[in-house]
Amino acid sequence: MSKNAAGARTGSEQALALYQELRAAPGDSFDAVAARLQLTEAERDRCRTELTDLGLIERAAGPEAEGPGREADAPAPDAAVVAPDVALLRLLRHERDRLESRLAETSRAHTTLETLAGPFLRAGMEPGSEVEVEIVDDPARIHRELADLTNTVKSSLHSMLTGSVRREEMTLELGRDRDRVARGVRVQAMYSHRVGQVPEMVQHLAERTALGVEVRLSPVVPMNMVLADESFALLPTDPHDPDSPAILARGPGLVRSYRALYEYCWHAATPYGHEEPAEHGGDGLTEQQRAALRMLASGIKDEQVARNLGVSLRTVSRLISEVMQELDAASRFEAGVKAARLGLLDGEPYEHTP
């Protein structure tokens, strides 16, 4: 390759060319391959960083890097090449672990706040602290409290909702929005990305946005929550059960903690109308194809997939080919990426079995 041809490539193209050369010549060192491609020192370092961040190369072990048949005076490769499907699986596992860790932290924070909202807080509350906590199990009372907010809120109203709004409540909510915004109240509302795919909710969110409500969508909404004026909070005692009794808290001493949690989720969410275009595909997959896809994404070999499904290796190959065709993917790697983006890998991961 000429130096002009190498220089005409973008950084990512150079990294791809370097990666392909490393795979084709596993005995050569990273620097030797970079030199063969006539990359500058800056280009070489940039490619090394990009491939390392993607998990496509990792530092080679010392003695193990020598390999059979290597001459004693030949330079050992300083970078071990990782197959694309292995790198993808590691990335998916990392993202899954990171999300589980984030959810666990949110759950721990909620448990702590719930403890404070119970007898422990009441026992240690000093006179004049102006913190009131109540557990409300009457749905009618909860609706009254929410309706009263329209008249009592002065500066800000923040809400997050895990599901869709009932059809009969949409018009009522828009009326409240109109009144609050007209009085100068800042209204923020956060919903799950799934809600943004429901036709009725798409129109409802557009109408709320047109009235001046700030709407965001998030891949994870931990619970239903309503906060007002740094002094009012309403949320369920059980985040996994929207119909559970509600915690009704008044007083800035406690509500500020809930507000901090809300702000964290808000900044991680995407403004409504600015989402990346949704990818399509996967609707035509059979349960057997989906099962094969999830097992492969969990790192299970084709042979184990065949045993788990009770089919032949040839059938597994056919299933994967059909999955790639359905997802319009040119490789298993691309199919895995698209499946992750489409949520086809959600759910309990398959365990490896001997």
mmCIF file of C-alpha atoms in Angstrom:
data_model
loop_
_atom_site.group_PDB
_atom_site.id
_atom_site.type_symbol
_atom_site.label_atom_id
_atom_site.label_comp_id
_atom_site.label_asym_id
_atom_site.label_seq_id
_atom_site.Cartn_x
_atom_site.Cartn_y
_atom_site.Cartn_z
ATOM 1 C CA MET A 1 0.000 0.000 0.000
ATOM 2 C CA SER A 2 1.353 3.436 -0.858
ATOM 3 C CA LYS A 3 1.759 6.094 1.751
ATOM 4 C CA ASN A 4 -0.726 8.311 -0.088
ATOM 5 C CA ALA A 5 -3.333 5.552 -0.036
ATOM 6 C CA ALA A 6 -2.778 4.963 3.679
ATOM 7 C CA GLY A 7 -2.972 8.682 4.434
ATOM 8 C CA ALA A 8 -6.216 9.044 2.512
ATOM 9 C CA ARG A 9 -7.993 6.742 4.945
ATOM 10 C CA THR A 10 -9.838 8.021 7.968
ATOM 11 C CA GLY A 11 -8.808 7.001 11.468
ATOM 12 C CA SER A 12 -11.434 4.252 11.695
ATOM 13 C CA GLU A 13 -10.516 2.928 8.246
ATOM 14 C CA GLN A 14 -6.861 2.776 9.271
ATOM 15 C CA ALA A 15 -7.802 0.923 12.453
ATOM 16 C CA LEU A 16 -9.873 -1.559 10.427
ATOM 17 C CA ALA A 17 -7.032 -2.134 7.937
ATOM 18 C CA LEU A 18 -4.576 -2.624 10.810
ATOM 19 C CA TYR A 19 -6.929 -5.055 12.547
ATOM 20 C CA GLN A 20 -7.364 -7.098 9.363
ATOM 21 C CA GLU A 21 -3.591 -7.260 8.872
ATOM 22 C CA LEU A 22 -3.106 -8.405 12.478
ATOM 23 C CA ARG A 23 -5.656 -11.188 11.974
ATOM 24 C CA ALA A 24 -4.010 -12.232 8.694
ATOM 25 C CA ALA A 25 -0.513 -12.268 10.239
ATOM 26 C CA PRO A 26 -0.952 -13.260 13.904
ATOM 27 C CA GLY A 27 2.789 -13.739 14.365
ATOM 28 C CA ASP A 28 3.665 -10.104 13.574
ATOM 29 C CA SER A 29 3.904 -7.402 16.214
ATOM 30 C CA PHE A 30 1.532 -4.436 16.268
ATOM 31 C CA ASP A 31 4.329 -1.984 15.444
ATOM 32 C CA ALA A 32 5.558 -4.138 12.564
ATOM 33 C CA VAL A 33 2.117 -4.239 10.964
ATOM 34 C CA ALA A 34 1.680 -0.485 11.499
ATOM 35 C CA ALA A 35 5.017 0.124 9.833
ATOM 36 C CA ARG A 36 4.044 -2.125 6.912
ATOM 37 C CA LEU A 37 0.929 0.024 6.431
ATOM 38 C CA GLN A 38 3.162 3.130 6.568
ATOM 39 C CA LEU A 39 1.239 4.678 9.465
ATOM 40 C CA THR A 40 2.736 7.600 11.325
ATOM 41 C CA GLU A 41 3.441 7.307 15.040
ATOM 42 C CA ALA A 42 0.333 9.347 15.853
ATOM 43 C CA GLU A 43 -1.818 7.215 13.540
ATOM 44 C CA ARG A 44 -0.407 4.029 15.055
ATOM 45 C CA ASP A 45 -1.158 5.187 18.619
ATOM 46 C CA ARG A 46 -4.648 6.300 17.629
ATOM 47 C CA CYS A 47 -5.379 2.921 16.017
ATOM 48 C CA ARG A 48 -4.061 1.073 19.059
ATOM 49 C CA THR A 49 -6.327 3.114 21.347
ATOM 50 C CA GLU A 50 -9.381 2.630 19.111
ATOM 51 C CA LEU A 51 -8.922 -1.147 18.758
ATOM 52 C CA THR A 52 -8.216 -1.545 22.486
ATOM 53 C CA ASP A 53 -11.331 0.467 23.428
ATOM 54 C CA LEU A 54 -13.409 -1.746 21.131
ATOM 55 C CA GLY A 55 -11.944 -4.854 22.758
ATOM 56 C CA LEU A 56 -10.567 -6.074 19.422
ATOM 57 C CA ILE A 57 -6.975 -6.266 20.689
ATOM 58 C CA GLU A 58 -5.478 -6.752 24.115
ATOM 59 C CA ARG A 59 -1.946 -6.864 25.441
ATOM 60 C CA ALA A 60 -0.363 -10.238 24.691
ATOM 61 C CA ALA A 61 1.045 -12.329 27.523
ATOM 62 C CA GLY A 62 4.853 -12.638 27.652
ATOM 63 C CA PRO A 63 5.896 -16.291 27.255
ATOM 64 C CA GLU A 64 2.572 -17.355 25.789
ATOM 65 C CA ALA A 65 2.951 -14.847 22.969
ATOM 66 C CA GLU A 66 5.896 -16.710 21.509
ATOM 67 C CA GLY A 67 3.857 -19.568 20.059
ATOM 68 C CA PRO A 68 5.075 -22.751 18.360
ATOM 69 C CA GLY A 69 7.416 -22.469 15.437
ATOM 70 C CA ARG A 70 8.594 -18.939 16.295
ATOM 71 C CA GLU A 71 12.278 -18.301 15.752
ATOM 72 C CA ALA A 72 14.183 -17.352 18.890
ATOM 73 C CA ASP A 73 15.236 -13.955 17.556
ATOM 74 C CA ALA A 74 11.844 -13.089 15.992
ATOM 75 C CA PRO A 75 9.936 -10.264 17.768
ATOM 76 C CA ALA A 76 6.952 -11.559 19.746
ATOM 77 C CA PRO A 77 3.570 -9.985 18.956
ATOM 78 C CA ASP A 78 2.751 -7.302 21.533
ATOM 79 C CA ALA A 79 -1.010 -7.370 20.904
ATOM 80 C CA ALA A 80 -3.346 -10.350 20.992
ATOM 81 C CA VAL A 81 -6.135 -10.158 18.405
ATOM 82 C CA VAL A 82 -9.674 -10.797 19.671
ATOM 83 C CA ALA A 83 -12.326 -12.187 17.311
ATOM 84 C CA PRO A 84 -15.188 -9.728 16.592
ATOM 85 C CA ASP A 85 -17.910 -11.981 18.029
ATOM 86 C CA VAL A 86 -15.926 -12.472 21.240
ATOM 87 C CA ALA A 87 -15.368 -8.701 21.531
ATOM 88 C CA LEU A 88 -19.105 -8.103 21.035
ATOM 89 C CA LEU A 89 -20.081 -10.611 23.700
ATOM 90 C CA ARG A 90 -17.653 -9.037 26.146
ATOM 91 C CA LEU A 91 -19.070 -5.596 25.362
ATOM 92 C CA LEU A 92 -22.645 -6.808 25.821
ATOM 93 C CA ARG A 93 -21.761 -8.454 29.129
ATOM 94 C CA HIS A 94 -20.027 -5.264 30.283
ATOM 95 C CA GLU A 95 -23.049 -3.132 29.382
ATOM 96 C CA ARG A 96 -25.394 -5.616 31.063
ATOM 97 C CA ASP A 97 -23.271 -5.607 34.234
ATOM 98 C CA ARG A 98 -23.114 -1.818 34.197
ATOM 99 C CA LEU A 99 -26.898 -1.542 33.876
ATOM 100 C CA GLU A 100 -27.477 -4.119 36.611
ATOM 101 C CA SER A 101 -25.082 -2.204 38.854
ATOM 102 C CA ARG A 102 -26.908 1.040 38.151
ATOM 103 C CA LEU A 103 -30.285 -0.535 38.900
ATOM 104 C CA ALA A 104 -28.905 -2.062 42.087
ATOM 105 C CA GLU A 105 -27.669 1.354 43.227
ATOM 106 C CA THR A 106 -31.084 2.864 42.485
ATOM 107 C CA SER A 107 -32.793 0.059 44.415
ATOM 108 C CA ARG A 108 -30.481 0.564 47.394
ATOM 109 C CA ALA A 109 -31.157 4.306 47.371
ATOM 110 C CA HIS A 110 -34.898 3.688 47.272
ATOM 111 C CA THR A 111 -34.669 1.157 50.120
ATOM 112 C CA THR A 112 -32.762 3.677 52.231
ATOM 113 C CA LEU A 113 -35.296 6.406 51.534
ATOM 114 C CA GLU A 114 -38.157 4.036 52.264
ATOM 115 C CA THR A 115 -36.557 3.203 55.602
ATOM 116 C CA LEU A 116 -36.303 6.899 56.414
ATOM 117 C CA ALA A 117 -39.955 7.273 55.483
ATOM 118 C CA GLY A 118 -40.988 4.721 58.106
ATOM 119 C CA PRO A 119 -40.745 4.467 61.879
ATOM 120 C CA PHE A 120 -36.995 5.216 61.887
ATOM 121 C CA LEU A 121 -37.569 8.731 60.536
ATOM 122 C CA ARG A 122 -40.509 9.386 62.812
ATOM 123 C CA ALA A 123 -38.592 8.200 65.874
ATOM 124 C CA GLY A 124 -35.596 10.417 65.141
ATOM 125 C CA MET A 125 -37.425 13.457 63.835
ATOM 126 C CA GLU A 126 -36.744 16.616 65.744
ATOM 127 C CA PRO A 127 -39.580 19.024 66.552
ATOM 128 C CA GLY A 128 -39.862 21.738 63.967
ATOM 129 C CA SER A 129 -38.083 19.791 61.229
ATOM 130 C CA GLU A 130 -41.185 20.217 59.031
ATOM 131 C CA VAL A 131 -40.905 16.759 57.519
ATOM 132 C CA GLU A 132 -44.111 14.762 57.179
ATOM 133 C CA VAL A 133 -44.212 11.202 55.882
ATOM 134 C CA GLU A 134 -47.348 9.165 55.336
ATOM 135 C CA ILE A 135 -48.139 5.801 53.762
ATOM 136 C CA VAL A 136 -51.325 6.117 51.693
ATOM 137 C CA ASP A 137 -53.164 3.003 50.493
ATOM 138 C CA ASP A 138 -56.362 4.705 49.283
ATOM 139 C CA PRO A 139 -56.245 5.215 45.475
ATOM 140 C CA ALA A 140 -58.898 7.946 45.677
ATOM 141 C CA ARG A 141 -56.756 9.868 48.168
ATOM 142 C CA ILE A 142 -53.743 9.586 45.879
ATOM 143 C CA HIS A 143 -55.747 10.981 42.935
ATOM 144 C CA ARG A 144 -56.949 13.882 45.108
ATOM 145 C CA GLU A 145 -53.395 14.731 46.132
ATOM 146 C CA LEU A 146 -52.285 14.761 42.499
ATOM 147 C CA ALA A 147 -55.255 16.920 41.474
ATOM 148 C CA ASP A 148 -54.551 19.408 44.288
ATOM 149 C CA LEU A 149 -51.037 19.901 42.930
ATOM 150 C CA THR A 150 -52.487 21.841 39.974
ATOM 151 C CA ASN A 151 -53.640 24.561 42.362
ATOM 152 C CA THR A 152 -50.815 24.412 44.926
ATOM 153 C CA VAL A 153 -47.616 23.968 42.896
ATOM 154 C CA LYS A 154 -45.740 27.245 42.531
ATOM 155 C CA SER A 155 -42.474 26.790 40.652
ATOM 156 C CA SER A 156 -41.751 23.233 39.467
ATOM 157 C CA LEU A 157 -43.361 19.844 38.932
ATOM 158 C CA HIS A 158 -41.307 16.760 38.055
ATOM 159 C CA SER A 159 -42.731 13.339 37.240
ATOM 160 C CA MET A 160 -41.515 9.981 35.964
ATOM 161 C CA LEU A 161 -43.829 7.211 34.780
ATOM 162 C CA THR A 162 -42.960 3.602 34.008
ATOM 163 C CA GLY A 163 -46.012 2.972 31.781
ATOM 164 C CA SER A 164 -48.600 4.687 29.606
ATOM 165 C CA VAL A 165 -51.227 7.181 30.737
ATOM 166 C CA ARG A 166 -54.784 5.842 30.755
ATOM 167 C CA ARG A 167 -56.791 7.136 27.824
ATOM 168 C CA GLU A 168 -59.435 8.721 30.061
ATOM 169 C CA GLU A 169 -56.753 10.674 31.949
ATOM 170 C CA MET A 170 -54.977 12.161 28.923
ATOM 171 C CA THR A 171 -57.380 15.076 28.405
ATOM 172 C CA LEU A 172 -57.383 15.822 32.129
ATOM 173 C CA GLU A 173 -53.584 15.851 32.214
ATOM 174 C CA LEU A 174 -53.389 18.227 29.247
ATOM 175 C CA GLY A 175 -55.778 20.608 31.013
ATOM 176 C CA ARG A 176 -53.588 20.598 34.096
ATOM 177 C CA ASP A 177 -50.491 21.164 31.971
ATOM 178 C CA ARG A 178 -52.097 24.168 30.324
ATOM 179 C CA ASP A 179 -52.953 25.695 33.702
ATOM 180 C CA ARG A 180 -49.520 25.051 35.253
ATOM 181 C CA VAL A 181 -47.515 26.358 32.300
ATOM 182 C CA ALA A 182 -49.718 29.468 32.112
ATOM 183 C CA ARG A 183 -48.815 30.202 35.754
ATOM 184 C CA GLY A 184 -45.098 29.912 35.001
ATOM 185 C CA VAL A 185 -44.610 26.462 36.546
ATOM 186 C CA ARG A 186 -41.761 24.424 35.042
ATOM 187 C CA VAL A 187 -43.158 20.976 34.202
ATOM 188 C CA GLN A 188 -40.850 18.035 33.470
ATOM 189 C CA ALA A 189 -42.055 14.522 32.588
ATOM 190 C CA MET A 190 -39.990 11.393 32.024
ATOM 191 C CA TYR A 191 -41.205 8.161 30.409
ATOM 192 C CA SER A 192 -39.757 4.829 29.348
ATOM 193 C CA HIS A 193 -38.608 4.479 25.717
ATOM 194 C CA ARG A 194 -41.280 1.778 25.338
ATOM 195 C CA VAL A 195 -43.989 4.377 25.959
ATOM 196 C CA GLY A 196 -42.717 6.400 23.016
ATOM 197 C CA GLN A 197 -43.625 3.511 20.721
ATOM 198 C CA VAL A 198 -47.337 3.453 21.679
ATOM 199 C CA PRO A 199 -49.320 5.402 19.017
ATOM 200 C CA GLU A 200 -51.721 7.042 21.504
ATOM 201 C CA MET A 201 -48.829 8.048 23.757
ATOM 202 C CA VAL A 202 -46.861 9.455 20.811
ATOM 203 C CA GLN A 203 -49.697 11.921 20.175
ATOM 204 C CA HIS A 204 -50.129 12.629 23.898
ATOM 205 C CA LEU A 205 -46.428 13.369 24.414
ATOM 206 C CA ALA A 206 -46.415 15.609 21.339
ATOM 207 C CA GLU A 207 -49.389 17.545 22.745
ATOM 208 C CA ARG A 208 -47.719 17.912 26.152
ATOM 209 C CA THR A 209 -44.541 19.131 24.474
ATOM 210 C CA ALA A 210 -46.515 21.658 22.411
ATOM 211 C CA LEU A 211 -47.953 23.089 25.643
ATOM 212 C CA GLY A 212 -44.463 23.711 27.005
ATOM 213 C CA VAL A 213 -43.884 20.565 29.055
ATOM 214 C CA GLU A 214 -40.299 19.256 28.979
ATOM 215 C CA VAL A 215 -40.564 15.573 28.040
ATOM 216 C CA ARG A 216 -37.743 13.025 28.022
ATOM 217 C CA LEU A 217 -37.524 9.303 27.305
ATOM 218 C CA SER A 218 -35.192 6.946 29.160
ATOM 219 C CA PRO A 219 -34.245 3.274 28.659
ATOM 220 C CA VAL A 220 -34.695 2.771 32.417
ATOM 221 C CA VAL A 221 -37.370 4.438 34.572
ATOM 222 C CA PRO A 222 -36.968 2.955 38.077
ATOM 223 C CA MET A 223 -40.391 3.863 39.498
ATOM 224 C CA ASN A 224 -43.394 6.168 39.304
ATOM 225 C CA MET A 225 -42.613 9.485 41.013
ATOM 226 C CA VAL A 226 -44.100 12.971 41.352
ATOM 227 C CA LEU A 227 -42.138 15.850 42.933
ATOM 228 C CA ALA A 228 -43.301 19.433 43.435
ATOM 229 C CA ASP A 229 -41.587 22.613 44.672
ATOM 230 C CA GLU A 230 -38.846 20.770 46.603
ATOM 231 C CA SER A 231 -41.484 20.105 49.257
ATOM 232 C CA PHE A 232 -43.806 17.341 47.986
ATOM 233 C CA ALA A 233 -43.055 13.789 46.868
ATOM 234 C CA LEU A 234 -45.334 10.908 45.907
ATOM 235 C CA LEU A 235 -43.959 7.467 44.954
ATOM 236 C CA PRO A 236 -44.834 3.795 45.498
ATOM 237 C CA THR A 237 -43.598 1.754 48.452
ATOM 238 C CA ASP A 238 -42.766 -1.013 45.958
ATOM 239 C CA PRO A 239 -41.179 0.265 42.695
ATOM 240 C CA HIS A 240 -42.090 -3.008 40.940
ATOM 241 C CA ASP A 241 -45.796 -2.693 41.839
ATOM 242 C CA PRO A 242 -47.405 0.585 40.698
ATOM 243 C CA ASP A 243 -50.564 -0.333 42.639
ATOM 244 C CA SER A 244 -48.731 -0.639 45.964
ATOM 245 C CA PRO A 245 -49.406 1.900 48.751
ATOM 246 C CA ALA A 246 -47.758 5.262 48.122
ATOM 247 C CA ILE A 247 -45.226 7.209 50.150
ATOM 248 C CA LEU A 248 -46.473 10.780 50.596
ATOM 249 C CA ALA A 249 -43.685 13.034 51.850
ATOM 250 C CA ARG A 250 -43.738 16.749 52.622
ATOM 251 C CA GLY A 251 -40.813 18.908 53.634
ATOM 252 C CA PRO A 252 -37.558 19.800 51.821
ATOM 253 C CA GLY A 253 -35.391 17.737 54.177
ATOM 254 C CA LEU A 254 -36.545 14.483 52.560
ATOM 255 C CA VAL A 255 -37.821 15.612 49.166
ATOM 256 C CA ARG A 256 -34.365 16.885 48.176
ATOM 257 C CA SER A 257 -33.097 13.291 48.278
ATOM 258 C CA TYR A 258 -35.798 12.167 45.863
ATOM 259 C CA ARG A 259 -35.050 15.189 43.668
ATOM 260 C CA ALA A 260 -31.379 14.166 43.436
ATOM 261 C CA LEU A 261 -32.424 10.715 42.189
ATOM 262 C CA TYR A 262 -34.788 12.300 39.664
ATOM 263 C CA GLU A 263 -32.102 14.670 38.359
ATOM 264 C CA TYR A 264 -29.722 11.744 37.840
ATOM 265 C CA CYS A 265 -32.296 9.898 35.724
ATOM 266 C CA TRP A 266 -33.292 13.107 33.889
ATOM 267 C CA HIS A 267 -29.779 13.866 32.692
ATOM 268 C CA ALA A 268 -29.395 10.283 31.420
ATOM 269 C CA ALA A 269 -32.652 10.538 29.416
ATOM 270 C CA THR A 270 -33.150 11.839 25.848
ATOM 271 C CA PRO A 271 -35.323 14.879 25.034
ATOM 272 C CA TYR A 272 -38.524 13.817 23.290
ATOM 273 C CA GLY A 273 -38.296 14.377 19.547
ATOM 274 C CA HIS A 274 -34.497 14.083 19.514
ATOM 275 C CA GLU A 275 -34.234 10.293 19.770
ATOM 276 C CA GLU A 276 -32.114 8.396 17.294
ATOM 277 C CA PRO A 277 -34.248 6.746 14.589
ATOM 278 C CA ALA A 278 -35.407 3.360 15.794
ATOM 279 C CA GLU A 279 -34.038 0.344 13.999
ATOM 280 C CA HIS A 280 -36.549 -2.102 12.633
ATOM 281 C CA GLY A 281 -36.396 -5.846 12.303
ATOM 282 C CA GLY A 282 -36.817 -8.941 14.372
ATOM 283 C CA ASP A 283 -40.626 -9.017 14.277
ATOM 284 C CA GLY A 284 -40.565 -12.055 11.999
ATOM 285 C CA LEU A 285 -38.296 -14.163 14.212
ATOM 286 C CA THR A 286 -39.724 -17.392 15.580
ATOM 287 C CA GLU A 287 -39.320 -18.351 19.241
ATOM 288 C CA GLN A 288 -36.729 -20.930 18.201
ATOM 289 C CA GLN A 289 -34.736 -18.301 16.301
ATOM 290 C CA ARG A 290 -34.925 -15.870 19.215
ATOM 291 C CA ALA A 291 -33.765 -18.575 21.616
ATOM 292 C CA ALA A 292 -30.791 -19.408 19.390
ATOM 293 C CA LEU A 293 -29.911 -15.719 19.107
ATOM 294 C CA ARG A 294 -29.980 -15.166 22.888
ATOM 295 C CA MET A 295 -27.885 -18.275 23.538
ATOM 296 C CA LEU A 296 -25.231 -17.228 21.027
ATOM 297 C CA ALA A 297 -25.162 -13.719 22.520
ATOM 298 C CA SER A 298 -24.539 -15.328 25.926
ATOM 299 C CA GLY A 299 -21.391 -16.978 24.556
ATOM 300 C CA ILE A 300 -22.789 -20.472 24.094
ATOM 301 C CA LYS A 301 -21.170 -22.488 21.289
ATOM 302 C CA ASP A 302 -23.144 -23.776 18.324
ATOM 303 C CA GLU A 303 -22.853 -27.349 19.597
ATOM 304 C CA GLN A 304 -24.411 -26.430 22.955
ATOM 305 C CA VAL A 305 -27.139 -24.435 21.199
ATOM 306 C CA ALA A 306 -27.964 -27.527 19.157
ATOM 307 C CA ARG A 307 -28.165 -29.673 22.317
ATOM 308 C CA ASN A 308 -30.310 -27.101 24.139
ATOM 309 C CA LEU A 309 -32.742 -26.844 21.235
ATOM 310 C CA GLY A 310 -32.647 -30.543 20.410
ATOM 311 C CA VAL A 311 -31.646 -29.933 16.802
ATOM 312 C CA SER A 312 -28.649 -30.621 14.574
ATOM 313 C CA LEU A 313 -25.687 -28.319 13.979
ATOM 314 C CA ARG A 314 -26.923 -27.843 10.427
ATOM 315 C CA THR A 315 -30.253 -26.606 11.783
ATOM 316 C CA VAL A 316 -28.455 -24.163 14.112
ATOM 317 C CA SER A 317 -26.523 -22.772 11.131
ATOM 318 C CA ARG A 318 -29.771 -22.388 9.231
ATOM 319 C CA LEU A 319 -31.417 -20.622 12.188
ATOM 320 C CA ILE A 320 -28.558 -18.142 12.455
ATOM 321 C CA SER A 321 -28.650 -17.499 8.698
ATOM 322 C CA GLU A 322 -32.382 -16.787 8.970
ATOM 323 C CA VAL A 323 -31.774 -14.448 11.912
ATOM 324 C CA MET A 324 -29.126 -12.538 9.944
ATOM 325 C CA GLN A 325 -31.486 -12.254 6.990
ATOM 326 C CA GLU A 326 -34.341 -11.003 9.181
ATOM 327 C CA LEU A 327 -32.077 -8.391 10.809
ATOM 328 C CA ASP A 328 -30.456 -7.473 7.477
ATOM 329 C CA ALA A 329 -27.048 -8.257 8.980
ATOM 330 C CA ALA A 330 -23.979 -9.289 6.999
ATOM 331 C CA SER A 331 -22.337 -11.129 9.906
ATOM 332 C CA ARG A 332 -23.061 -12.609 13.311
ATOM 333 C CA PHE A 333 -21.280 -9.612 14.805
ATOM 334 C CA GLU A 334 -23.633 -7.157 13.091
ATOM 335 C CA ALA A 335 -26.640 -9.329 13.966
ATOM 336 C CA GLY A 336 -25.630 -9.238 17.637
ATOM 337 C CA VAL A 337 -25.299 -5.448 17.609
ATOM 338 C CA LYS A 338 -28.692 -4.982 15.948
ATOM 339 C CA ALA A 339 -30.329 -7.516 18.273
ATOM 340 C CA ALA A 340 -29.011 -5.615 21.316
ATOM 341 C CA ARG A 341 -30.303 -2.295 19.969
ATOM 342 C CA LEU A 342 -33.716 -3.790 19.213
ATOM 343 C CA GLY A 343 -34.014 -5.293 22.698
ATOM 344 C CA LEU A 344 -34.074 -8.842 21.357
ATOM 345 C CA LEU A 345 -31.512 -9.899 23.982
ATOM 346 C CA ASP A 346 -33.554 -8.621 26.935
ATOM 347 C CA GLY A 347 -34.484 -11.107 29.623
ATOM 348 C CA GLU A 348 -32.620 -13.694 31.622
ATOM 349 C CA PRO A 349 -29.325 -14.736 29.987
ATOM 350 C CA TYR A 350 -28.756 -18.376 29.193
ATOM 351 C CA GLU A 351 -26.378 -20.164 31.500
ATOM 352 C CA HIS A 352 -23.488 -22.226 30.180
ATOM 353 C CA THR A 353 -23.964 -25.929 30.780
ATOM 354 C CA PRO A 354 -21.306 -28.624 30.250
#
